[in-house]
């Protein structure tokens, strides 16, 4: 298991950008697939993006494709989510998650979760 701590959330105007970071503890970080999910008030948690242990494979939800970029730095035990052209509908709590195994886009497949960071996009 890894412990995950997100940061970088905040309030931004529509069209703006934010970069979220997720710092992981543990020497085995490089062996984990990482993912970002989000949950808006009154809605279920939804998949945003995932990246393989090597960074060689990435997948995105259709709603963020072309606007968000997931990346990782295994030397720093950190995964990032660069969010550009933000929209009010991107407002949510964003969660970082990890899993052992290949890339996945479903929350139950991820075993460890961070506490979340709030992203609010104003119109």
mmCIF file of N, CA, C and O in Angstrom, residues 38-46 88-93 95:
data_model
loop_
_atom_site.group_PDB
_atom_site.id
_atom_site.type_symbol
_atom_site.label_atom_id
_atom_site.label_comp_id
_atom_site.label_asym_id
_atom_site.label_seq_id
_atom_site.Cartn_x
_atom_site.Cartn_y
_atom_site.Cartn_z
ATOM 1 N N UNK A 38 -12.655 12.161 -9.826
ATOM 2 C CA UNK A 38 -13.253 13.370 -9.242
ATOM 3 C C UNK A 38 -14.688 13.087 -8.830
ATOM 4 O O UNK A 38 -15.342 12.184 -9.359
ATOM 5 N N UNK A 39 -15.146 13.875 -7.879
ATOM 6 C CA UNK A 39 -16.517 13.728 -7.408
ATOM 7 C C UNK A 39 -17.107 15.099 -7.157
ATOM 8 O O UNK A 39 -16.602 15.860 -6.321
ATOM 9 N N UNK A 40 -18.158 15.398 -7.888
ATOM 10 C CA UNK A 40 -18.880 16.653 -7.704
ATOM 11 C C UNK A 40 -20.015 16.435 -6.709
ATOM 12 O O UNK A 40 -20.468 15.293 -6.523
ATOM 13 N N UNK A 41 -20.493 17.494 -6.071
ATOM 14 C CA UNK A 41 -21.576 17.351 -5.090
ATOM 15 C C UNK A 41 -22.799 16.666 -5.696
ATOM 16 O O UNK A 41 -23.254 17.049 -6.784
ATOM 17 N N UNK A 42 -23.290 15.657 -5.007
ATOM 18 C CA UNK A 42 -24.477 14.959 -5.462
ATOM 19 C C UNK A 42 -24.260 13.985 -6.601
ATOM 20 O O UNK A 42 -25.220 13.409 -7.112
ATOM 21 N N UNK A 43 -23.001 13.801 -6.992
ATOM 22 C CA UNK A 43 -22.708 12.895 -8.099
ATOM 23 C C UNK A 43 -21.776 11.796 -7.651
ATOM 24 O O UNK A 43 -21.101 11.903 -6.626
ATOM 25 N N UNK A 44 -21.727 10.726 -8.445
ATOM 26 C CA UNK A 44 -20.825 9.636 -8.142
ATOM 27 C C UNK A 44 -19.388 10.010 -8.543
ATOM 28 O O UNK A 44 -19.165 10.855 -9.399
ATOM 29 N N UNK A 45 -18.459 9.315 -7.906
ATOM 30 C CA UNK A 45 -17.055 9.512 -8.271
ATOM 31 C C UNK A 45 -16.857 9.028 -9.705
ATOM 32 O O UNK A 45 -17.329 7.948 -10.082
ATOM 33 N N UNK A 46 -16.126 9.809 -10.489
ATOM 34 C CA UNK A 46 -15.925 9.448 -11.880
ATOM 35 C C UNK A 46 -14.449 9.460 -12.242
ATOM 36 O O UNK A 46 -13.654 10.227 -11.699
ATOM 37 N N UNK A 88 -16.649 25.230 -15.759
ATOM 38 C CA UNK A 88 -17.374 25.114 -14.479
ATOM 39 C C UNK A 88 -17.754 23.671 -14.143
ATOM 40 O O UNK A 88 -17.758 23.300 -12.958
ATOM 41 N N UNK A 89 -18.024 22.866 -15.151
ATOM 42 C CA UNK A 89 -18.402 21.473 -14.886
ATOM 43 C C UNK A 89 -17.222 20.617 -14.440
ATOM 44 O O UNK A 89 -17.407 19.451 -14.081
ATOM 45 N N UNK A 90 -16.013 21.167 -14.436
ATOM 46 C CA UNK A 90 -14.866 20.458 -13.874
ATOM 47 C C UNK A 90 -14.787 20.624 -12.356
ATOM 48 O O UNK A 90 -13.936 19.999 -11.717
ATOM 49 N N UNK A 91 -15.645 21.442 -11.796
ATOM 50 C CA UNK A 91 -15.655 21.655 -10.350
ATOM 51 C C UNK A 91 -15.957 20.346 -9.629
ATOM 52 O O UNK A 91 -16.958 19.687 -9.905
ATOM 53 N N UNK A 92 -15.073 19.970 -8.705
ATOM 54 C CA UNK A 92 -15.207 18.704 -7.987
ATOM 55 C C UNK A 92 -14.056 18.580 -6.997
ATOM 56 O O UNK A 92 -13.102 19.362 -7.024
ATOM 57 N N UNK A 93 -14.163 17.578 -6.155
ATOM 58 C CA UNK A 93 -13.019 17.139 -5.362
ATOM 59 C C UNK A 93 -12.268 16.109 -6.202
ATOM 60 O O UNK A 93 -12.868 15.155 -6.703
ATOM 61 N N UNK A 95 -9.377 13.251 -6.615
ATOM 62 C CA UNK A 95 -8.701 12.232 -5.826
ATOM 63 C C UNK A 95 -7.634 11.529 -6.657
ATOM 64 O O UNK A 95 -7.848 11.198 -7.826
#
